[in-house]
Coordinates of C-alpha atoms in Angstrom, one line a residue:
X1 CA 15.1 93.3 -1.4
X2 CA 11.8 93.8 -3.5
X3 CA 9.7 94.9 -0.3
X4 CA 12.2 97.8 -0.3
X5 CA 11.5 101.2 -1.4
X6 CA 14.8 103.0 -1.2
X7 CA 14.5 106.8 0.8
X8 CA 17.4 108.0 1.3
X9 CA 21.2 107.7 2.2
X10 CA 22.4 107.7 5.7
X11 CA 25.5 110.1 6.2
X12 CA 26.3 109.2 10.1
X13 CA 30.1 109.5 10.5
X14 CA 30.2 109.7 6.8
X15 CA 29.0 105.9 6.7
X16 CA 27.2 106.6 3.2
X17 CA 24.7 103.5 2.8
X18 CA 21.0 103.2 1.2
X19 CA 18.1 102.7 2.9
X20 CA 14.7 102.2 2.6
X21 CA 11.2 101.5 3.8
X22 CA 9.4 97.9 3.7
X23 CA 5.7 98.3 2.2
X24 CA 3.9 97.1 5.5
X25 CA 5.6 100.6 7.1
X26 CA 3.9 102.8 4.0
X27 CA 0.8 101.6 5.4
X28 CA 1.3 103.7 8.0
X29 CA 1.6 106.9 5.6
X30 CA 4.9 109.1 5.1
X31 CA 5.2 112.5 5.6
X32 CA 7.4 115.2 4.5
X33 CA 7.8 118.8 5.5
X34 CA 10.4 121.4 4.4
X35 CA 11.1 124.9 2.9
X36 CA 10.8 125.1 -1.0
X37 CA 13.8 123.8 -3.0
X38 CA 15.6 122.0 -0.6
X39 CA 14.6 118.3 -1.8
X40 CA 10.8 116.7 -0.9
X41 CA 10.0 116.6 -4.6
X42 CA 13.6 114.8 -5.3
X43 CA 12.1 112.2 -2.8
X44 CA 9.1 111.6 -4.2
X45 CA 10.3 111.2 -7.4
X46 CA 12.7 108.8 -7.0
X47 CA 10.1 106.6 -4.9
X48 CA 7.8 107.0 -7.5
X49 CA 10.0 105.7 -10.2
X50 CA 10.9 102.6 -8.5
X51 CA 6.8 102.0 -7.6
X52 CA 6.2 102.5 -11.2
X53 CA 9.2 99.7 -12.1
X54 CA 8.2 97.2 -9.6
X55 CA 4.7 97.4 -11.1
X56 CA 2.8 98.8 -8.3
X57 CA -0.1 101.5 -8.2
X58 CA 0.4 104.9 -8.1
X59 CA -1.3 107.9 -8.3
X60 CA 0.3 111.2 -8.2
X61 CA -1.8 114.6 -7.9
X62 CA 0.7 117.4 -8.8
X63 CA -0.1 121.6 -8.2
X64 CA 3.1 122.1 -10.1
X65 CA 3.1 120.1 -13.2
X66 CA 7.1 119.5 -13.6
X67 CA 7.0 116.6 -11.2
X68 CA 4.7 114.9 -13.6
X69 CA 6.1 115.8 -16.3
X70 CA 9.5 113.9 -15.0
X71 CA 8.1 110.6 -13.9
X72 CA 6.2 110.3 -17.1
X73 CA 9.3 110.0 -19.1
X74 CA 10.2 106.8 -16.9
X75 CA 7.4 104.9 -17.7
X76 CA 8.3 101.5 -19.7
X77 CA 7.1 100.8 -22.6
X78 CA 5.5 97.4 -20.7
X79 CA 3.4 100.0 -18.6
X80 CA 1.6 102.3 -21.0
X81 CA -1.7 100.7 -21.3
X82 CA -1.6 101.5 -17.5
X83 CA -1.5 104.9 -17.2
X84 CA -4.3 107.3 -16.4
X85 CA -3.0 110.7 -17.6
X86 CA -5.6 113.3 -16.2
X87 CA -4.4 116.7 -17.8
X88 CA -7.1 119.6 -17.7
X89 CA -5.2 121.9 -19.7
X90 CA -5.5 119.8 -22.5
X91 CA -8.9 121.1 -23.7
X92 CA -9.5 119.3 -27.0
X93 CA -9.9 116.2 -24.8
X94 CA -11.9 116.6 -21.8
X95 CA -11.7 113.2 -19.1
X96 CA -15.5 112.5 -18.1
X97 CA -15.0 112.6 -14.3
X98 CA -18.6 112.9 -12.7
X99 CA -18.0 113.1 -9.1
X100 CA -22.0 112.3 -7.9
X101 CA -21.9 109.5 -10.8
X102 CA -23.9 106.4 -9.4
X103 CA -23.2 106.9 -5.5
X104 CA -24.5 104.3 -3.4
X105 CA -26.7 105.1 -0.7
X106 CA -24.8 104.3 2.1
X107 CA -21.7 106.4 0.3
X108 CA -24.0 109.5 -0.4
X109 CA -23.6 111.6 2.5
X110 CA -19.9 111.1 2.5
X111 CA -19.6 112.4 -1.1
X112 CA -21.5 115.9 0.2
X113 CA -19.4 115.7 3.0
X114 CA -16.4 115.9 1.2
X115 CA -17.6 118.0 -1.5
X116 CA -19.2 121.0 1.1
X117 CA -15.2 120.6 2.8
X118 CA -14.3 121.3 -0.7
X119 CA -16.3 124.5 -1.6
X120 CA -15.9 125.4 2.0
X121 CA -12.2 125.7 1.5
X122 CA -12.0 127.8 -1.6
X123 CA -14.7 129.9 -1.1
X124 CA -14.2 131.1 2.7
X125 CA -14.8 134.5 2.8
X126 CA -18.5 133.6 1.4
X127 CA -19.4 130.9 3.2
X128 CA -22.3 131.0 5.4
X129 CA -24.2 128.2 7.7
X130 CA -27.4 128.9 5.2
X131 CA -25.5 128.5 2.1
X132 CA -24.2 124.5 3.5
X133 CA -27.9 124.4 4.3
X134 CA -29.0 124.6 0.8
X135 CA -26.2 123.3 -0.9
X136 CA -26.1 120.3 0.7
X137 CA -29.9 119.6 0.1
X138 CA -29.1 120.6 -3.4
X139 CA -26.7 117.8 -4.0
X140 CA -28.5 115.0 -1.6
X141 CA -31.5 115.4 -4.1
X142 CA -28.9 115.3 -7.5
X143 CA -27.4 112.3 -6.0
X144 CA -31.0 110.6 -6.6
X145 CA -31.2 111.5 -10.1
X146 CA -30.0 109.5 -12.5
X147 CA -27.4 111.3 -14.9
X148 CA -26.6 114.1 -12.2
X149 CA -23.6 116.5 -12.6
X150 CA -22.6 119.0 -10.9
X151 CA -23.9 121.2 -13.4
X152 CA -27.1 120.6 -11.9
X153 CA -26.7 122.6 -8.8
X154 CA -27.0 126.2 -10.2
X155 CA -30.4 124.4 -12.8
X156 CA -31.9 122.9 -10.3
X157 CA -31.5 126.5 -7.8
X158 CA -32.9 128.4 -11.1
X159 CA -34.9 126.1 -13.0
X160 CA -38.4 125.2 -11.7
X161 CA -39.3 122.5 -14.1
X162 CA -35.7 121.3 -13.5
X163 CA -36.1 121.1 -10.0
X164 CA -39.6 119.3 -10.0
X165 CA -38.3 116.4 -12.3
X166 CA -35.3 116.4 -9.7
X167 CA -37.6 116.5 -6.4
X168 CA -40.6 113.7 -7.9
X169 CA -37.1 111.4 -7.6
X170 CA -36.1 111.9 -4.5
X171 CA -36.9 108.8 -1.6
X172 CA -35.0 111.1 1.3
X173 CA -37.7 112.0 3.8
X174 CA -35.4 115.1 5.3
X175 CA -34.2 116.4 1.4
X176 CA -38.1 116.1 0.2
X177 CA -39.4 118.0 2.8
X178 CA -36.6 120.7 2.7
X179 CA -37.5 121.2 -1.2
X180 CA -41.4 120.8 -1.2
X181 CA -42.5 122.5 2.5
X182 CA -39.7 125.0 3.1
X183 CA -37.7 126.3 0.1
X184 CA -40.8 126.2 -2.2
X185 CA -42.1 128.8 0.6
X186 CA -39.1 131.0 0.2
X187 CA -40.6 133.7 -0.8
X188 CA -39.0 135.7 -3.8
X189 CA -36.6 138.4 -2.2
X190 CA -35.2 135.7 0.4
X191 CA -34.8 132.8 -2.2
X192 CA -32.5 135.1 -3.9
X193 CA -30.6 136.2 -1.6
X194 CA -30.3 132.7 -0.1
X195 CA -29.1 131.3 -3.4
X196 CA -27.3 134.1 -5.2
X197 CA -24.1 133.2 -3.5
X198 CA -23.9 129.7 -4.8
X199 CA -24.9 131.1 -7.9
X200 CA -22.1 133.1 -8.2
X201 CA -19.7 130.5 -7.0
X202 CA -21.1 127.4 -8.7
X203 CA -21.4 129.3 -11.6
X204 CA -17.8 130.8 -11.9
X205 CA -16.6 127.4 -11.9
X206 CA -19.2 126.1 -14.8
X207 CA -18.9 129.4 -16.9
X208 CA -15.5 127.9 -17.3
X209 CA -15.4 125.2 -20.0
X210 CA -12.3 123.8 -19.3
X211 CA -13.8 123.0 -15.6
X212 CA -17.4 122.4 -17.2
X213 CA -16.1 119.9 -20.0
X214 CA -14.8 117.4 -17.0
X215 CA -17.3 117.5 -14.0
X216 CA -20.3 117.8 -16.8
X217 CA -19.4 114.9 -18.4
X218 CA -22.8 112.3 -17.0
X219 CA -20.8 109.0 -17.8
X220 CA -17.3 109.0 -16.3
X221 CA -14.7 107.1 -18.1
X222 CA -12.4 107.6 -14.9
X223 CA -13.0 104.0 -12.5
X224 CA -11.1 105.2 -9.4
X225 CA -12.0 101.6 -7.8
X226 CA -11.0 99.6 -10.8
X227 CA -7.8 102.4 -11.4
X228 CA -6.4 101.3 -7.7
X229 CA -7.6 97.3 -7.7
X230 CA -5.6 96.6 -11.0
X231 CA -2.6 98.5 -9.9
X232 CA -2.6 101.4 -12.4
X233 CA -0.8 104.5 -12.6
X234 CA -3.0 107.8 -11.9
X235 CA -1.4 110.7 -13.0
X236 CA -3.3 114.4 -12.3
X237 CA -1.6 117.1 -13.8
X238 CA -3.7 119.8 -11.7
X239 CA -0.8 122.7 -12.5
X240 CA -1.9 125.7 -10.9
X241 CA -0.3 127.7 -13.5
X242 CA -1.8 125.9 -16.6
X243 CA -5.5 125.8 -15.0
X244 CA -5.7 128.3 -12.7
X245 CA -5.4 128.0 -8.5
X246 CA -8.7 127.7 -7.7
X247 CA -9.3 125.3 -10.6
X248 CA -6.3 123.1 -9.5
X249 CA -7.7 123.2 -5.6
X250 CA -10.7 122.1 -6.9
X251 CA -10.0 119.3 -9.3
X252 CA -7.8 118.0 -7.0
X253 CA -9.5 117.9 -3.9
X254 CA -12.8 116.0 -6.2
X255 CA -10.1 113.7 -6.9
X256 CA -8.9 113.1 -3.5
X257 CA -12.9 112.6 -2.1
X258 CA -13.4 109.8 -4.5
X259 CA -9.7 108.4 -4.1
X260 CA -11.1 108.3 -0.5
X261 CA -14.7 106.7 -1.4
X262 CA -13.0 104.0 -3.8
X263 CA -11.1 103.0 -1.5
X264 CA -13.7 102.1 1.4
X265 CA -15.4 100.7 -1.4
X266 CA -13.0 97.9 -0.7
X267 CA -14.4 96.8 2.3
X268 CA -16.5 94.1 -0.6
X269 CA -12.8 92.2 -0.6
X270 CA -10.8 90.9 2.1
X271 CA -8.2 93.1 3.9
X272 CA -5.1 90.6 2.9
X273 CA -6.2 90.7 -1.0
X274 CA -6.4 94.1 -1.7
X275 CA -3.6 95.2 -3.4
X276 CA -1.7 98.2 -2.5
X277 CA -2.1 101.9 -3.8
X278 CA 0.2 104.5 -3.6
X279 CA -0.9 107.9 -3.1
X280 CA 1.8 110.9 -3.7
X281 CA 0.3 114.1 -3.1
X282 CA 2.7 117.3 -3.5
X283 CA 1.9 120.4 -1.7
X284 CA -1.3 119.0 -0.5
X285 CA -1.9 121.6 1.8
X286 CA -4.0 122.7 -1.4
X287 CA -6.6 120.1 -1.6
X288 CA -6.5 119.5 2.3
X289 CA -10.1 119.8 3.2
X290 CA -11.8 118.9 6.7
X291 CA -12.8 115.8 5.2
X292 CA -9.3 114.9 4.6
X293 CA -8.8 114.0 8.5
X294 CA -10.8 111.0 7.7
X295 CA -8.7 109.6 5.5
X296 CA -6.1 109.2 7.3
X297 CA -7.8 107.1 10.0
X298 CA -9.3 104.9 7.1
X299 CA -6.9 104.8 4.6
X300 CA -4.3 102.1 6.3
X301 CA -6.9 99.6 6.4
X302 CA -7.9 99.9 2.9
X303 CA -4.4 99.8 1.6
X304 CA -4.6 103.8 -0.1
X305 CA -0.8 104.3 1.4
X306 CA -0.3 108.4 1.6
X307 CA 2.9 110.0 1.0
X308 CA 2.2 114.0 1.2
X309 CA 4.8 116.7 1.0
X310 CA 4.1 120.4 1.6
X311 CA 6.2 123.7 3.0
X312 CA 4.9 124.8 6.7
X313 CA 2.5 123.6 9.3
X314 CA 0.2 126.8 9.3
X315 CA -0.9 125.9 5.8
X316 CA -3.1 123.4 7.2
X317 CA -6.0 123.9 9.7
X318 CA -5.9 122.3 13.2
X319 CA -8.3 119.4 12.3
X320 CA -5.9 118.3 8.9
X321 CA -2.4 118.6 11.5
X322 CA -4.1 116.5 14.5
X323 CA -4.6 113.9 12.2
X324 CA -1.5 114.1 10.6
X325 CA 0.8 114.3 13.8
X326 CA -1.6 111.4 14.9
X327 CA -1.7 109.1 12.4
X328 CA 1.4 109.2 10.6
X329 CA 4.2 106.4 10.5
X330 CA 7.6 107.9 9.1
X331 CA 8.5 111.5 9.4
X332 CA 10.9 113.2 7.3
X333 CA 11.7 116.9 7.6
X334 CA 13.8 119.0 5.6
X335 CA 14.7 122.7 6.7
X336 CA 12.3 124.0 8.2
X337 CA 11.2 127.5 9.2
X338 CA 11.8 128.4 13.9
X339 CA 7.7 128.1 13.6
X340 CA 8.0 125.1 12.4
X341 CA 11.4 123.7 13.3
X342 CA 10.2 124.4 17.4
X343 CA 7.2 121.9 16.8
X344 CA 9.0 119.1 15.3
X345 CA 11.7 119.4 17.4
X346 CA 9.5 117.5 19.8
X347 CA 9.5 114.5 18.0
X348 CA 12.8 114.4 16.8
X349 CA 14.0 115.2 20.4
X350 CA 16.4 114.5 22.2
X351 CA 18.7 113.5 18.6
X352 CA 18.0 116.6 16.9
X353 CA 16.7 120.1 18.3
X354 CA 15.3 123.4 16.4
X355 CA 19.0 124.7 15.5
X356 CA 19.4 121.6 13.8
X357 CA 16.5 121.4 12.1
X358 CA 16.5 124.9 10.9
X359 CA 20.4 124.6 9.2
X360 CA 20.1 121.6 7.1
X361 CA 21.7 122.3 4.2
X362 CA 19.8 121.7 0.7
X363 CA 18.6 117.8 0.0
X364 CA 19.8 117.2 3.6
X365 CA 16.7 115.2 6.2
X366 CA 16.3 114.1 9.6
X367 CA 14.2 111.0 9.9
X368 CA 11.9 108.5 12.2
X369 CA 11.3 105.8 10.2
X370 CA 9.1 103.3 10.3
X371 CA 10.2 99.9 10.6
X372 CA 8.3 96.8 11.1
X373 CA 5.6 98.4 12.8
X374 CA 7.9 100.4 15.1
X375 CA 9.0 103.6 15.1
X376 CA 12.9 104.5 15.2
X377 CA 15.1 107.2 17.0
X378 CA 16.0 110.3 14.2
X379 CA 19.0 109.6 12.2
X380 CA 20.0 112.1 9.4
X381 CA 19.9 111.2 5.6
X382 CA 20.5 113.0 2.1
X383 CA 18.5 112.3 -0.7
X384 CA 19.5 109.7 -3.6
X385 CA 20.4 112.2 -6.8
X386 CA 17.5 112.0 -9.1
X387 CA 17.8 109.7 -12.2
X388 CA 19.0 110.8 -15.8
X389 CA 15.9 110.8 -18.1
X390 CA 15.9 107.5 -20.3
X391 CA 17.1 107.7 -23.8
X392 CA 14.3 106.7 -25.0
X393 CA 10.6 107.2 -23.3
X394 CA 6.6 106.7 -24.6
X395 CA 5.2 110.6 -23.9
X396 CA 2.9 110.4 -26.8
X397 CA 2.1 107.0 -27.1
X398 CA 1.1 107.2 -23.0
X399 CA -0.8 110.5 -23.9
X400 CA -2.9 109.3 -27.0
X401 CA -3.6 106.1 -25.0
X402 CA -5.5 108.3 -22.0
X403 CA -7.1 110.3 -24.9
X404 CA -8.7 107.4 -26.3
X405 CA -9.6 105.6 -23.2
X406 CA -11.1 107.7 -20.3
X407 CA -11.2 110.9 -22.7
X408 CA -14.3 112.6 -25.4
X409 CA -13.4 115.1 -27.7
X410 CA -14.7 118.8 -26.8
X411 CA -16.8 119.2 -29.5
X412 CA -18.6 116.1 -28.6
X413 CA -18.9 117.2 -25.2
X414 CA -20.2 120.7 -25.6
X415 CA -22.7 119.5 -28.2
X416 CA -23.9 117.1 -25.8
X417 CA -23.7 119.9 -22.6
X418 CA -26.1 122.4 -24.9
X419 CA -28.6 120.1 -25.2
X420 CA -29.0 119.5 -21.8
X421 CA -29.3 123.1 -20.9
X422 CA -31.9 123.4 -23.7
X423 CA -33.9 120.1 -22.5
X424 CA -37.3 120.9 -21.4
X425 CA -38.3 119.5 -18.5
X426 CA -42.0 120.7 -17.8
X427 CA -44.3 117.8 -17.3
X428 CA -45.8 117.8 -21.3
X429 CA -41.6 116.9 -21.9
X430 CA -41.4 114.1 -19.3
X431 CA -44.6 112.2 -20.3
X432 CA -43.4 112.5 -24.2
X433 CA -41.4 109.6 -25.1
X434 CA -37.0 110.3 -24.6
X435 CA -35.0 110.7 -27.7
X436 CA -32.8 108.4 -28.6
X437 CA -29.7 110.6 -27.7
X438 CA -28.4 109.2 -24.5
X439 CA -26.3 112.4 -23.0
X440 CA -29.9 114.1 -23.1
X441 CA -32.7 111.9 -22.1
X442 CA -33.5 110.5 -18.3
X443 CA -32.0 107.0 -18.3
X444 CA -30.0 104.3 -20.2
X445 CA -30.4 103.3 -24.0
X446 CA -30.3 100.0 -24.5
X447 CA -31.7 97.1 -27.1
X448 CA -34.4 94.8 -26.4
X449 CA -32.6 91.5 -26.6
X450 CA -35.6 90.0 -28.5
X451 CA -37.0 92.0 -30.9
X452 CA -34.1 94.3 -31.3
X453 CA -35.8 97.8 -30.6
X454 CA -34.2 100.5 -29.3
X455 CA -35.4 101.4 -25.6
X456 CA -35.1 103.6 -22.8
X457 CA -34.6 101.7 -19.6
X458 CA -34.2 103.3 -16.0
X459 CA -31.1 101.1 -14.1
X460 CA -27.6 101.0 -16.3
X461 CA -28.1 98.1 -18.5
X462 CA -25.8 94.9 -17.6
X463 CA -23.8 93.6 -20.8
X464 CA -24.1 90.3 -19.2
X465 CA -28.2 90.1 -18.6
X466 CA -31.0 90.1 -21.4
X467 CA -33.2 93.5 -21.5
X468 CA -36.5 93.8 -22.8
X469 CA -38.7 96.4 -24.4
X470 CA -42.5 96.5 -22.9
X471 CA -44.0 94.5 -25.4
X472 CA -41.6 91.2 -25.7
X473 CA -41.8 91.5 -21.5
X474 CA -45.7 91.3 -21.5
X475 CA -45.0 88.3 -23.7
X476 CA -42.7 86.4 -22.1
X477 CA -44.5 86.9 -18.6
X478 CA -47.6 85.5 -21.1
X479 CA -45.3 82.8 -21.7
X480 CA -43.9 81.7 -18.0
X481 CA -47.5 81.8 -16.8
X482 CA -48.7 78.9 -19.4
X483 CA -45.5 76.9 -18.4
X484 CA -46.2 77.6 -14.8
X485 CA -49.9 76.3 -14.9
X486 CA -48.8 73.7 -17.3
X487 CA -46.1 72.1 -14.2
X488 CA -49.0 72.5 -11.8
X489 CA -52.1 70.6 -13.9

């Protein structure tokens, strides 16, 4: 069957058959749960491989590495021009990926949402109610400015000419009044001490260029929206040991907040044409954030179909598991720790208790599964043995493909990055006319479609509409007037 995305073997009464999962049940989202090394990534893999072969969109956001590292080998030749490889550690070619990029209004206060859920959960033991306070007023106003990054939180906290240029854009009633009637009246001692944490926490993220070269990129070459609407394969090699933990938490949960916002972006199409996008997420309990809950009460509806594995239920806090144990359609758990083994014994009660859960042996899983909208009784499975690597794969050609396609190189970048943090922006610097260098300026270049002159316009230009400098606009206004007084003589 081509709906069928083969899980497991059944091994009732040694009756070894295949079985599988129909695409209407991964709407409903999968999850898996087990001790390390006894067989969640095997299962992911081999699902991912047959998504990838039957042409469908995938993403895959890996803490490890290896399991990417696999599936990448397994790609046809066919599906090259579709990959996305996102890979931090390789630091000659930085992916632009500017999370506050564009936002729409109506979008804006989800994106601080989920990026305050993200700082929140990486730097708890610093987090206060009057650091949110200020960092969230600090990105609502960057989200108004065109060309934001994230690099503008700890500029805009420092920088007083920075922030001015930043506040003169914002159209927020609440944000305007926080920055011009109550944090310029901070007065010196207290604005430090208010802002010296996110200094410190922003800034040990920035100081780091392989961090800095990716989020402080102002044009993003990565198009979540169009990555999951043309059925491409997003591949985020966030290893932990490569990058660093808190670097890997990060990047991935930024990923995962506008995996999330791309997807509700969808609500412009009709339910029944969007096409599905599957989201494999290994040991996600790293980029689970509070914002996280929402997706799964969304996601179904906008076809992002989750698949998450991790190791133990205390790894995520209550608000995450609620919406797991709520939401979720199939359940598959491996052994399991008593903790954990005594909680999902009341689901997979009365075929399986906590004994049984807690002495499967290795690659061994009880199941409810999904099926046309229904939820079966637990049955027990073993995995399907991963697949030989191919003879033959296209590593480098997928790898050179991403460079040249979503990716700058650094040198580029950081040339780009210390003009920025050089650009004066006291008000004798605004009212001078922008250079032509577009990573440095405030706005768009673009060319007069008349005359030909290079300009400076304030909206993203649209290949597919005529722009004009000042001068050939007075004159063609000049110009509809006489035809418009000549139709009414």
């Amino acid at each position: 069957m081509e709906d069928l995305t083969y899980i497991g073997i059944t091994n009732f009464r040694n009756d070894f058959q295949r079985f599988g999962i129909k695409t209407d049940d991964r709407r409903r989202h999968m999850y898996l749960i087990g001790k390390s090394g006894v067989g969640k990534t095997t299962m992911m893999e081999n699902m991912i491989v047959q998504d990838i072969l039957n042409g469908k969109g995938v993403g895959v956001i890996d803490p490890h590495g290896e399991l990417i590292e696999r599936i990448i080998h397994f790609i046809p030749q066919e599906r090259i021009k579709d990959v996305v490889y996102f890979n931090p550690s390789d630091l000659e070619w930085p992916i632009a990926f500017n999370v506050i990029e564009e936002v729409p209004l109506e979008l804006r206060h989800l994106v601080v949402a989920g990026l305050m859920g993200v700082f929140k959960k990486i730097w708890p033991d610093v987090w206060s109610a009057r650091m949110e306070y200020i960092l969230n007023n600090t990105l609502l106003a960057l989200l108004e400015y065109p060309g934001s990054t994230l690099l503008g939180v700890n500029r805009m906290l420092a920088d007083n000419d920075f922030r001015k240029a930043i506040i003169a854009r914002v159209t927020d009633p609440v944000v305007k009044s926080f920055w011009e009637k109550e944090f310029s009246r901070y007065n010196e001692r207290f604005a430090t001490e208010a802002i010296a944490p996110i200094q410190n926490k922003v800034g040990q993220f920035i100081s780091n260029p392989l961090i800095r070269n990716i989020i402080g990129q102002k044009t993003s070459k990565l198009d979540l929206r169009e990555i999951m609407d043309s059925g491409k394969i997003f591949l985020a090699n966030v290893s932990k040991g490569l990058i660093g933990e808190d670097n890997s938490a990060l990047l991935g949960a930024l990923i995962i907040t506008k995996l999330q916002l791309a997807a509700m972006s969808r609500i412009d199409v009709r339910e029944n044409e969007r096409r599905d996008f599957f989201l494999y997420i290994d040991e996600f309990q790293n980029f689970s954030t509070e914002s996280f809950a929402n997706i799964f009460a969304e996601a179904r509806k906008y076809r992002l179909n989750l698949i998450l594995a991790h190791q133990y239920i205390a790894q995520l806090n209550d608000m995450v598991r609620d919406a797991i144990f709520g939401n979720i359609g199939t359940l598959i758990t491996f052994r399991a720790g008593p903790e954990d083994a005594e909680l999902l014994e009341k689901y997979f009660m009365p075929d399986f208790n906590q004994e049984d859960i807690i002495n499967l042996p290795n690659y061994n899983f009880y199941i409810k599964l999904m099926i046309d909208g229904y939820l079966t009784k637990g049955f027990s499975g073993m995995n399907i043995p991963p697949s030989a690597l191919p003879l033959e794969s296209f590593i480098q050609e997928i790898i050179q493909y991403s460079r040249e396609q979503y990716a700058f190189k650094r040198e580029e970048v950081e040339d780009t990055m210390r003009h920025w943090e050089f650009l004066d922006f006291s008000s004798s610097e605004r009212q001078a006319k922008p250079k032509i260098n577009q990573s440095i300026k405030e706005g768009w270049e673009a060319v007069c479609s008349n005359c030909g002159k290079s300009i400076i316009v304030p909206f993203r230009p649209d290949p597919n509409r005529p722009v004009y400098c000042e001068d050939c606009l007075k004159e063609m206004k000049k110009t509809t007037k006489k035809i418009i007084k000549g139709i009414f003589k």
